[in-house]
Amino acid sequence: MTSDPRTTYPDLYEQYPELYHEYPEVAPVIYDRLDKHGEEWLLEHWEREFLPAARIMTIPDKDELPFFDSDEHDAWTDEEKAEMGRAYSAYRENLRKASFNSEAAVRERLAEGYVFELTSSEESDTQTWLVTHEGFDRPAAKPLKGPPAFRFTPLGDDQPITVRLPDIVALKPVSIAALSASRQESAVTALVSDLSSDPDTVPVATIEETLQCTLDGGGDTTRAAHLARTALRTHDDEETFETLVEPLFDLLERVDPPAGQLLFEALKTYTETNPAVVEPYVPELRSLLTEAGSPAGPASCLATLAEDRPSAILDAVPALAAVASGDDETARKWAVYAFSRVASEHPEELFPVLDVLVDAITADDENLRENALSALGKVTGRYPDAALTVLENLVELLDSDQPGTRKNAVGLLGDIAQE
């Protein structure tokens, strides 16, 4: 999900392709610093900017950089690197003593993010991982004696690790956008799993960041759609929706079926219980009728919204009319169902689509016929003059080969005759 430096920085990639091929994890950051500051700045700040990251990824030495010139530039000696390592170890020890002297301090830090750079030290063995916090799902799994313990899962590894409090040297939140592409994929997989099993452990801000990261970097929209769908299904509240709504609608426009279909299904379900929250986004849903992979998804959401508040979708009636005349049978059924709901309170709004409704009552699908008939009946019942527009069509339907169509035409003519 991280943007590909070959397309983000094509000129720098063409100039220094070896950086990408030999150090793919750190290359995007190197290209970024080169683009922003230039070669001299990067060489001047190399050790302090990049050497700390050598604990979790492969970093080139300064003199390995293609623009390093030994006659003009100085590189740190092994002793200087060792001194920096000792200073950083002292810093981590101070951090350990100052920040993690209690279980509460660790939990406070865990509340600040989702992915962490964890450094632990047991006796002389110091290790660093990129992890998510797993916790203890079963009370029996939590140690009963000794210091508090925390369970983490390294990214890309299904096997959790348990670290006791005294051994936690550093615990630093890491932005999803700062991860390499493969680790971002692992993070999304972990997010979906945690959202499904224990949604309260996943910060909504992390979900938003991950979705936006996918959209900005041209990542796997199918994987991101799965994450957004899970978030809608597990967080049925207005605050979460408002936080995710911008990347959500961007994703709905880009993702292809079947992932897009499943995401629209989740949004439709959310609309059923939160119509007031979704109502302000009718313009976005209307646009998606033509921009999404299939019009059935947005049509289903608009129709669901119309069940509770028909007035909300009036501006979408012309766009739904185009869908109701299209080839997508599922979308067509949702559009005509929406018309049947609008007709209950605003039959006059359907005057421009009467011919569409007449065509629909001849359809093979029974549901489509019944909803079209219902909408036409409500319009002509309130506005008898509108019946003149469809009268000739209804008379022609009396000769239909379909008994159901003849029955519907006769019934509607009877309703008109009463007026």
Tab-separated table of C-alpha atoms in Angstrom:
chain	number	residue	atom	x	y	z
A	1	MET	CA	0.000	0.000	0.000
A	2	THR	CA	3.043	2.291	0.198
A	3	SER	CA	3.411	4.186	-3.077
A	4	ASP	CA	5.852	2.583	-5.478
A	5	PRO	CA	8.963	4.819	-5.659
A	6	ARG	CA	9.415	3.818	-9.285
A	7	THR	CA	6.260	5.747	-10.131
A	8	THR	CA	6.305	8.316	-7.311
A	9	TYR	CA	9.905	9.384	-7.964
A	10	PRO	CA	10.564	8.193	-11.534
A	11	ASP	CA	13.513	10.552	-12.131
A	12	LEU	CA	15.277	9.552	-8.915
A	13	TYR	CA	14.598	5.876	-9.603
A	14	GLU	CA	16.075	6.214	-13.077
A	15	GLN	CA	19.123	7.962	-11.615
A	16	TYR	CA	19.642	5.595	-8.659
A	17	PRO	CA	17.842	2.295	-9.457
A	18	GLU	CA	20.271	0.294	-7.302
A	19	LEU	CA	18.839	1.888	-4.131
A	20	TYR	CA	15.429	0.364	-4.865
A	21	HIS	CA	16.688	-3.045	-5.964
A	22	GLU	CA	19.206	-3.509	-3.142
A	23	TYR	CA	17.292	-1.809	-0.295
A	24	PRO	CA	13.578	-1.922	-1.233
A	25	GLU	CA	12.270	-1.256	2.279
A	26	VAL	CA	14.163	1.976	2.905
A	27	ALA	CA	14.399	3.195	-0.723
A	28	PRO	CA	11.056	5.106	-0.651
A	29	VAL	CA	12.286	7.138	2.318
A	30	ILE	CA	15.665	7.810	0.713
A	31	TYR	CA	14.002	8.998	-2.496
A	32	ASP	CA	11.659	11.175	-0.450
A	33	ARG	CA	14.549	12.881	1.406
A	34	LEU	CA	16.450	13.347	-1.844
A	35	ASP	CA	13.409	14.904	-3.456
A	36	LYS	CA	12.837	17.288	-0.536
A	37	HIS	CA	16.387	18.166	0.542
A	38	GLY	CA	18.933	16.943	-2.018
A	39	GLU	CA	22.047	14.807	-1.859
A	40	GLU	CA	24.189	17.015	0.379
A	41	TRP	CA	21.556	17.255	3.081
A	42	LEU	CA	21.021	13.497	3.022
A	43	LEU	CA	24.734	12.792	3.352
A	44	GLU	CA	25.053	15.276	6.211
A	45	HIS	CA	22.166	13.781	8.156
A	46	TRP	CA	22.514	10.154	7.077
A	47	GLU	CA	23.677	8.512	10.287
A	48	ARG	CA	21.242	10.280	12.597
A	49	GLU	CA	18.284	9.906	10.211
A	50	PHE	CA	18.771	6.316	9.101
A	51	LEU	CA	21.063	4.316	11.361
A	52	PRO	CA	18.429	3.814	14.122
A	53	ALA	CA	16.221	2.075	11.559
A	54	ALA	CA	18.917	-0.555	10.977
A	55	ARG	CA	17.436	-2.497	13.898
A	56	ILE	CA	14.336	-3.387	11.874
A	57	MET	CA	15.437	-3.207	8.229
A	58	THR	CA	18.557	-3.364	6.059
A	59	ILE	CA	20.170	0.071	5.703
A	60	PRO	CA	23.134	0.848	3.419
A	61	ASP	CA	26.265	2.340	4.914
A	62	LYS	CA	26.806	5.972	4.031
A	63	ASP	CA	29.777	5.178	1.787
A	64	GLU	CA	27.594	2.722	-0.185
A	65	LEU	CA	25.306	5.519	-1.395
A	66	PRO	CA	25.792	6.075	-5.147
A	67	PHE	CA	26.333	9.818	-4.688
A	68	PHE	CA	28.904	9.436	-1.887
A	69	ASP	CA	32.368	10.736	-2.826
A	70	SER	CA	35.146	9.739	-0.425
A	71	ASP	CA	37.184	12.797	-1.493
A	72	GLU	CA	34.405	15.180	-0.494
A	73	HIS	CA	32.364	13.408	2.167
A	74	ASP	CA	33.081	11.824	5.526
A	75	ALA	CA	31.491	8.628	6.828
A	76	TRP	CA	31.231	7.562	10.431
A	77	THR	CA	33.829	5.109	11.632
A	78	ASP	CA	32.890	1.836	13.250
A	79	GLU	CA	33.771	3.359	16.629
A	80	GLU	CA	31.437	6.295	16.036
A	81	LYS	CA	28.646	3.908	15.047
A	82	ALA	CA	29.295	1.871	18.168
A	83	GLU	CA	29.205	5.043	20.278
A	84	MET	CA	25.869	5.940	18.763
A	85	GLY	CA	24.611	2.455	19.531
A	86	ARG	CA	25.689	2.796	23.148
A	87	ALA	CA	24.023	6.181	23.418
A	88	TYR	CA	20.832	4.793	21.973
A	89	SER	CA	20.960	1.839	24.359
A	90	ALA	CA	21.310	4.276	27.257
A	91	TYR	CA	18.356	6.221	25.922
A	92	ARG	CA	16.269	3.059	25.719
A	93	GLU	CA	17.245	2.134	29.267
A	94	ASN	CA	16.212	5.567	30.513
A	95	LEU	CA	12.985	5.265	28.575
A	96	ARG	CA	12.381	1.896	30.145
A	97	LYS	CA	12.924	3.213	33.664
A	98	ALA	CA	10.949	6.396	33.106
A	99	SER	CA	7.990	5.077	31.129
A	100	PHE	CA	7.370	1.447	31.896
A	101	ASN	CA	7.582	1.039	35.627
A	102	SER	CA	3.973	-0.164	35.779
A	103	GLU	CA	1.389	-2.082	33.806
A	104	ALA	CA	-0.676	1.096	33.539
A	105	ALA	CA	2.200	2.908	31.804
A	106	VAL	CA	2.438	0.201	29.143
A	107	ARG	CA	-1.311	0.179	28.569
A	108	GLU	CA	-1.299	3.955	28.248
A	109	ARG	CA	1.312	3.646	25.509
A	110	LEU	CA	-0.653	0.864	23.791
A	111	ALA	CA	-3.640	3.186	23.580
A	112	GLU	CA	-1.626	5.536	21.360
A	113	GLY	CA	-1.515	3.326	18.283
A	114	TYR	CA	-1.976	-0.063	16.678
A	115	VAL	CA	1.407	-1.049	15.212
A	116	PHE	CA	4.420	-0.644	17.487
A	117	GLU	CA	8.160	-0.946	17.337
A	118	LEU	CA	8.828	-3.141	20.359
A	119	THR	CA	12.286	-3.520	21.842
A	120	SER	CA	12.760	-6.063	24.603
A	121	SER	CA	15.846	-7.062	26.524
A	122	GLU	CA	16.180	-10.220	28.555
A	123	GLU	CA	19.591	-10.513	30.187
A	124	SER	CA	21.970	-9.654	27.319
A	125	ASP	CA	19.587	-10.556	24.499
A	126	THR	CA	17.999	-7.441	22.948
A	127	GLN	CA	15.517	-7.804	20.104
A	128	THR	CA	13.296	-5.444	18.127
A	129	TRP	CA	10.067	-6.281	16.308
A	130	LEU	CA	7.223	-4.559	14.534
A	131	VAL	CA	4.168	-5.862	16.368
A	132	THR	CA	0.507	-5.472	17.166
A	133	HIS	CA	-0.758	-5.938	20.690
A	134	GLU	CA	-2.733	-9.152	20.972
A	135	GLY	CA	-3.590	-9.206	24.671
A	136	PHE	CA	-4.819	-12.322	26.452
A	137	ASP	CA	-8.021	-13.766	25.053
A	138	ARG	CA	-8.352	-16.371	27.785
A	139	PRO	CA	-7.933	-15.554	31.483
A	140	ALA	CA	-6.061	-18.827	31.946
A	141	ALA	CA	-3.417	-17.662	29.474
A	142	LYS	CA	-2.413	-14.648	31.548
A	143	PRO	CA	0.465	-15.289	33.966
A	144	LEU	CA	-0.771	-15.340	37.556
A	145	LYS	CA	2.566	-14.842	39.251
A	146	GLY	CA	5.449	-12.505	38.677
A	147	PRO	CA	5.420	-9.188	36.809
A	148	PRO	CA	2.668	-8.264	34.316
A	149	ALA	CA	3.092	-9.756	30.856
A	150	PHE	CA	1.920	-8.587	27.455
A	151	ARG	CA	1.345	-10.616	24.338
A	152	PHE	CA	2.227	-9.234	20.920
A	153	THR	CA	2.103	-10.587	17.380
A	154	PRO	CA	4.996	-9.675	15.056
A	155	LEU	CA	3.781	-8.457	11.659
A	156	GLY	CA	3.767	-11.272	9.132
A	157	ASP	CA	4.042	-13.945	11.832
A	158	ASP	CA	1.137	-15.934	13.256
A	159	GLN	CA	3.064	-16.912	16.379
A	160	PRO	CA	2.572	-14.445	19.262
A	161	ILE	CA	5.293	-13.559	21.727
A	162	THR	CA	4.922	-12.819	25.428
A	163	VAL	CA	7.055	-10.084	27.013
A	164	ARG	CA	7.131	-9.382	30.738
A	165	LEU	CA	7.095	-5.806	31.949
A	166	PRO	CA	10.727	-5.520	33.111
A	167	ASP	CA	11.943	-6.656	29.697
A	168	ILE	CA	10.110	-3.963	27.683
A	169	VAL	CA	12.825	-1.485	26.706
A	170	ALA	CA	10.876	0.622	24.200
A	171	LEU	CA	7.376	0.654	22.748
A	172	LYS	CA	6.929	3.187	19.989
A	173	PRO	CA	3.753	3.649	17.870
A	174	VAL	CA	4.480	3.332	14.153
A	175	SER	CA	2.381	4.924	11.431
A	176	ILE	CA	0.867	2.524	8.892
A	177	ALA	CA	2.137	4.818	6.129
A	178	ALA	CA	5.713	4.369	7.352
A	179	LEU	CA	5.660	0.599	6.850
A	180	SER	CA	6.912	-1.235	3.795
A	181	ALA	CA	4.304	-2.633	1.388
A	182	SER	CA	4.566	-6.213	2.681
A	183	ARG	CA	4.309	-5.118	6.309
A	184	GLN	CA	1.346	-2.902	5.506
A	185	GLU	CA	-0.427	-5.929	4.054
A	186	SER	CA	0.312	-7.834	7.264
A	187	ALA	CA	-1.000	-4.899	9.300
A	188	VAL	CA	-4.282	-4.813	7.344
A	189	THR	CA	-4.729	-8.556	7.818
A	190	ALA	CA	-4.235	-8.099	11.551
A	191	LEU	CA	-6.639	-5.129	11.588
A	192	VAL	CA	-9.421	-7.126	9.945
A	193	SER	CA	-8.890	-10.038	12.331
A	194	ASP	CA	-8.919	-7.819	15.414
A	195	LEU	CA	-11.922	-5.845	14.189
A	196	SER	CA	-13.858	-9.069	13.750
A	197	SER	CA	-12.963	-10.551	17.130
A	198	ASP	CA	-12.484	-7.525	19.398
A	199	PRO	CA	-13.319	-4.228	17.647
A	200	ASP	CA	-12.688	-2.076	20.719
A	201	THR	CA	-8.963	-2.845	20.501
A	202	VAL	CA	-8.606	-1.120	17.118
A	203	PRO	CA	-8.425	2.707	17.052
A	204	VAL	CA	-10.769	4.192	14.455
A	205	ALA	CA	-8.015	6.641	13.513
A	206	THR	CA	-5.849	3.672	12.502
A	207	ILE	CA	-8.599	2.359	10.209
A	208	GLU	CA	-8.922	5.781	8.586
A	209	GLU	CA	-5.161	6.088	8.146
A	210	THR	CA	-4.948	2.640	6.575
A	211	LEU	CA	-7.766	3.289	4.096
A	212	GLN	CA	-6.324	6.657	3.123
A	213	CYS	CA	-2.877	5.114	2.773
A	214	THR	CA	-4.284	2.609	0.274
A	215	LEU	CA	-6.002	5.329	-1.746
A	216	ASP	CA	-2.978	7.622	-1.796
A	217	GLY	CA	-0.492	4.898	-2.592
A	218	GLY	CA	-2.422	2.877	-5.147
A	219	GLY	CA	-2.508	-0.186	-2.908
A	220	ASP	CA	-4.760	-3.225	-2.747
A	221	THR	CA	-8.290	-1.772	-2.793
A	222	THR	CA	-9.845	-5.215	-2.353
A	223	ARG	CA	-8.036	-5.697	0.944
A	224	ALA	CA	-8.945	-2.151	2.004
A	225	ALA	CA	-12.608	-2.728	1.065
A	226	HIS	CA	-12.626	-5.784	3.313
A	227	LEU	CA	-11.294	-3.617	6.152
A	228	ALA	CA	-13.895	-0.879	5.555
A	229	ARG	CA	-16.686	-3.448	5.381
A	230	THR	CA	-15.607	-4.993	8.673
A	231	ALA	CA	-15.447	-1.541	10.281
A	232	LEU	CA	-19.014	-0.710	9.171
A	233	ARG	CA	-20.275	-4.013	10.510
A	234	THR	CA	-18.568	-3.722	13.911
A	235	HIS	CA	-18.855	0.038	14.615
A	236	ASP	CA	-22.516	1.003	14.362
A	237	ASP	CA	-22.100	4.596	15.518
A	238	GLU	CA	-22.128	8.043	13.946
A	239	GLU	CA	-18.644	9.076	15.103
A	240	THR	CA	-16.952	6.159	13.361
A	241	PHE	CA	-18.911	6.732	10.152
A	242	GLU	CA	-18.035	10.424	10.059
A	243	THR	CA	-14.364	9.589	10.610
A	244	LEU	CA	-14.272	7.028	7.787
A	245	VAL	CA	-16.727	8.606	5.356
A	246	GLU	CA	-14.220	10.362	3.061
A	247	PRO	CA	-11.983	7.361	2.329
A	248	LEU	CA	-15.082	5.133	2.342
A	249	PHE	CA	-16.735	6.906	-0.587
A	250	ASP	CA	-13.426	7.181	-2.454
A	251	LEU	CA	-13.019	3.440	-2.042
A	252	LEU	CA	-16.588	2.710	-3.169
A	253	GLU	CA	-15.827	4.542	-6.394
A	254	ARG	CA	-12.630	2.594	-7.095
A	255	VAL	CA	-13.137	-0.950	-5.845
A	256	ASP	CA	-14.333	-3.588	-8.296
A	257	PRO	CA	-16.891	-6.365	-7.701
A	258	PRO	CA	-17.244	-8.555	-5.767
A	259	ALA	CA	-15.442	-6.592	-3.032
A	260	GLY	CA	-17.348	-3.448	-3.971
A	261	GLN	CA	-20.652	-5.303	-3.829
A	262	LEU	CA	-19.909	-6.567	-0.319
A	263	LEU	CA	-18.895	-3.090	0.839
A	264	PHE	CA	-22.129	-1.583	-0.522
A	265	GLU	CA	-24.049	-4.326	1.274
A	266	ALA	CA	-22.423	-3.263	4.540
A	267	LEU	CA	-23.295	0.381	3.836
A	268	LYS	CA	-26.897	-0.590	3.064
A	269	THR	CA	-27.130	-2.439	6.384
A	270	TYR	CA	-25.671	0.588	8.158
A	271	THR	CA	-28.250	2.815	6.415
A	272	GLU	CA	-31.101	0.668	7.739
A	273	THR	CA	-30.229	1.560	11.324
A	274	ASN	CA	-28.664	4.996	10.766
A	275	PRO	CA	-30.621	6.732	7.969
A	276	ALA	CA	-30.096	10.208	9.451
A	277	VAL	CA	-26.321	9.722	9.386
A	278	VAL	CA	-26.277	8.624	5.728
A	279	GLU	CA	-28.801	11.209	4.461
A	280	PRO	CA	-26.262	14.051	3.946
A	281	TYR	CA	-24.346	11.800	1.548
A	282	VAL	CA	-27.122	11.343	-1.026
A	283	PRO	CA	-25.114	13.427	-3.575
A	284	GLU	CA	-22.194	10.999	-3.232
A	285	LEU	CA	-24.499	7.993	-3.623
A	286	ARG	CA	-26.127	9.611	-6.651
A	287	SER	CA	-22.728	10.097	-8.277
A	288	LEU	CA	-21.807	6.482	-7.571
A	289	LEU	CA	-24.753	5.319	-9.690
A	290	THR	CA	-22.572	6.058	-12.706
A	291	GLU	CA	-19.067	5.923	-11.181
A	292	ALA	CA	-19.137	2.673	-9.198
A	293	GLY	CA	-18.423	-0.714	-10.752
A	294	SER	CA	-22.140	-1.531	-10.642
A	295	PRO	CA	-25.151	0.761	-10.031
A	296	ALA	CA	-26.868	-1.893	-7.895
A	297	GLY	CA	-24.860	-1.012	-4.784
A	298	PRO	CA	-25.632	2.718	-4.585
A	299	ALA	CA	-29.220	2.104	-5.787
A	300	SER	CA	-29.764	-0.306	-2.883
A	301	CYS	CA	-28.496	2.298	-0.394
A	302	LEU	CA	-30.728	5.038	-1.844
A	303	ALA	CA	-33.745	2.712	-1.810
A	304	THR	CA	-33.043	1.733	1.791
A	305	LEU	CA	-32.795	5.398	2.753
A	306	ALA	CA	-36.120	6.044	1.007
A	307	GLU	CA	-37.829	3.505	3.264
A	308	ASP	CA	-37.370	5.821	6.236
A	309	ARG	CA	-37.246	9.249	4.576
A	310	PRO	CA	-38.412	9.409	0.938
A	311	SER	CA	-37.780	13.170	0.775
A	312	ALA	CA	-34.051	12.568	1.176
A	313	ILE	CA	-33.576	11.010	-2.272
A	314	LEU	CA	-35.682	13.357	-4.430
A	315	ASP	CA	-32.590	14.838	-6.086
A	316	ALA	CA	-31.536	11.330	-7.064
A	317	VAL	CA	-34.787	10.468	-8.922
A	318	PRO	CA	-33.464	11.405	-12.426
A	319	ALA	CA	-30.311	9.337	-11.912
A	320	LEU	CA	-32.358	6.418	-10.593
A	321	ALA	CA	-34.605	6.688	-13.669
A	322	ALA	CA	-31.586	6.032	-15.876
A	323	VAL	CA	-30.740	2.995	-13.740
A	324	ALA	CA	-34.350	1.769	-13.923
A	325	SER	CA	-34.092	1.784	-17.722
A	326	GLY	CA	-30.721	0.022	-17.785
A	327	ASP	CA	-29.598	-3.563	-18.239
A	328	ASP	CA	-28.595	-4.296	-14.636
A	329	GLU	CA	-31.675	-6.137	-13.357
A	330	THR	CA	-30.682	-5.928	-9.692
A	331	ALA	CA	-30.076	-2.188	-9.933
A	332	ARG	CA	-33.320	-1.785	-11.842
A	333	LYS	CA	-35.311	-3.486	-9.068
A	334	TRP	CA	-33.766	-1.285	-6.391
A	335	ALA	CA	-34.484	1.882	-8.407
A	336	VAL	CA	-38.144	1.004	-8.967
A	337	TYR	CA	-38.513	0.026	-5.310
A	338	ALA	CA	-37.160	3.473	-4.403
A	339	PHE	CA	-39.828	5.007	-6.667
A	340	SER	CA	-42.545	3.072	-4.851
A	341	ARG	CA	-41.362	4.645	-1.578
A	342	VAL	CA	-41.121	8.156	-3.041
A	343	ALA	CA	-44.644	7.809	-4.497
A	344	SER	CA	-46.085	7.448	-0.980
A	345	GLU	CA	-45.208	11.029	-0.040
A	346	HIS	CA	-44.166	12.792	-3.249
A	347	PRO	CA	-46.021	11.233	-6.203
A	348	GLU	CA	-45.627	14.437	-8.227
A	349	GLU	CA	-41.852	13.863	-8.290
A	350	LEU	CA	-42.417	10.768	-10.450
A	351	PHE	CA	-44.199	12.517	-13.341
A	352	PRO	CA	-40.971	12.492	-15.426
A	353	VAL	CA	-40.519	8.713	-14.948
A	354	LEU	CA	-44.025	7.430	-15.691
A	355	ASP	CA	-42.895	5.780	-18.943
A	356	VAL	CA	-40.151	3.979	-17.024
A	357	LEU	CA	-42.706	2.632	-14.555
A	358	VAL	CA	-45.025	1.484	-17.362
A	359	ASP	CA	-42.149	-0.453	-18.933
A	360	ALA	CA	-41.392	-2.011	-15.556
A	361	ILE	CA	-44.877	-3.471	-15.088
A	362	THR	CA	-44.223	-5.637	-18.163
A	363	ALA	CA	-41.015	-7.070	-16.713
A	364	ASP	CA	-40.568	-10.797	-16.119
A	365	ASP	CA	-39.553	-10.231	-12.497
A	366	GLU	CA	-42.565	-10.247	-10.182
A	367	ASN	CA	-40.940	-7.954	-7.603
A	368	LEU	CA	-40.157	-5.376	-10.273
A	369	ARG	CA	-43.711	-5.487	-11.635
A	370	GLU	CA	-45.331	-5.114	-8.214
A	371	ASN	CA	-43.229	-2.137	-7.169
A	372	ALA	CA	-43.785	-0.400	-10.510
A	373	LEU	CA	-47.522	-0.996	-10.218
A	374	SER	CA	-47.505	0.289	-6.641
A	375	ALA	CA	-45.743	3.496	-7.679
A	376	LEU	CA	-48.035	4.054	-10.674
A	377	GLY	CA	-51.125	3.424	-8.558
A	378	LYS	CA	-50.061	6.038	-5.991
A	379	VAL	CA	-49.295	8.632	-8.673
A	380	THR	CA	-52.507	8.183	-10.672
A	381	GLY	CA	-54.590	7.919	-7.500
A	382	ARG	CA	-53.449	11.347	-6.356
A	383	TYR	CA	-53.197	12.929	-9.805
A	384	PRO	CA	-55.819	11.477	-12.180
A	385	ASP	CA	-54.565	13.661	-15.019
A	386	ALA	CA	-51.301	11.754	-14.885
A	387	ALA	CA	-53.280	8.667	-15.885
A	388	LEU	CA	-53.774	10.119	-19.348
A	389	THR	CA	-50.038	9.831	-19.876
A	390	VAL	CA	-50.059	6.077	-19.340
A	391	LEU	CA	-53.591	5.169	-20.399
A	392	GLU	CA	-52.716	4.132	-23.944
A	393	ASN	CA	-49.845	1.983	-22.689
A	394	LEU	CA	-52.088	0.244	-20.179
A	395	VAL	CA	-54.700	-0.558	-22.829
A	396	GLU	CA	-51.988	-2.168	-24.954
A	397	LEU	CA	-50.983	-4.321	-21.976
A	398	LEU	CA	-54.465	-5.882	-21.944
A	399	ASP	CA	-53.305	-7.968	-24.906
A	400	SER	CA	-50.131	-9.187	-23.149
A	401	ASP	CA	-49.305	-12.903	-23.196
A	402	GLN	CA	-48.505	-12.704	-19.464
A	403	PRO	CA	-51.546	-13.165	-17.212
A	404	GLY	CA	-49.867	-11.225	-14.416
A	405	THR	CA	-49.240	-8.243	-16.666
A	406	ARG	CA	-52.883	-8.263	-17.897
A	407	LYS	CA	-54.061	-8.466	-14.281
A	408	ASN	CA	-51.904	-5.514	-13.215
A	409	ALA	CA	-53.072	-3.415	-16.175
A	410	VAL	CA	-56.743	-4.139	-15.447
A	411	GLY	CA	-56.293	-3.318	-11.771
A	412	LEU	CA	-54.607	-0.031	-12.499
A	413	LEU	CA	-57.254	0.903	-15.106
A	414	GLY	CA	-59.892	0.166	-12.465
A	415	ASP	CA	-58.152	2.492	-10.003
A	416	ILE	CA	-58.049	5.212	-12.662
A	417	ALA	CA	-61.743	4.694	-13.531
A	418	GLN	CA	-62.758	5.388	-9.939
A	419	GLU	CA	-61.445	8.910	-10.337
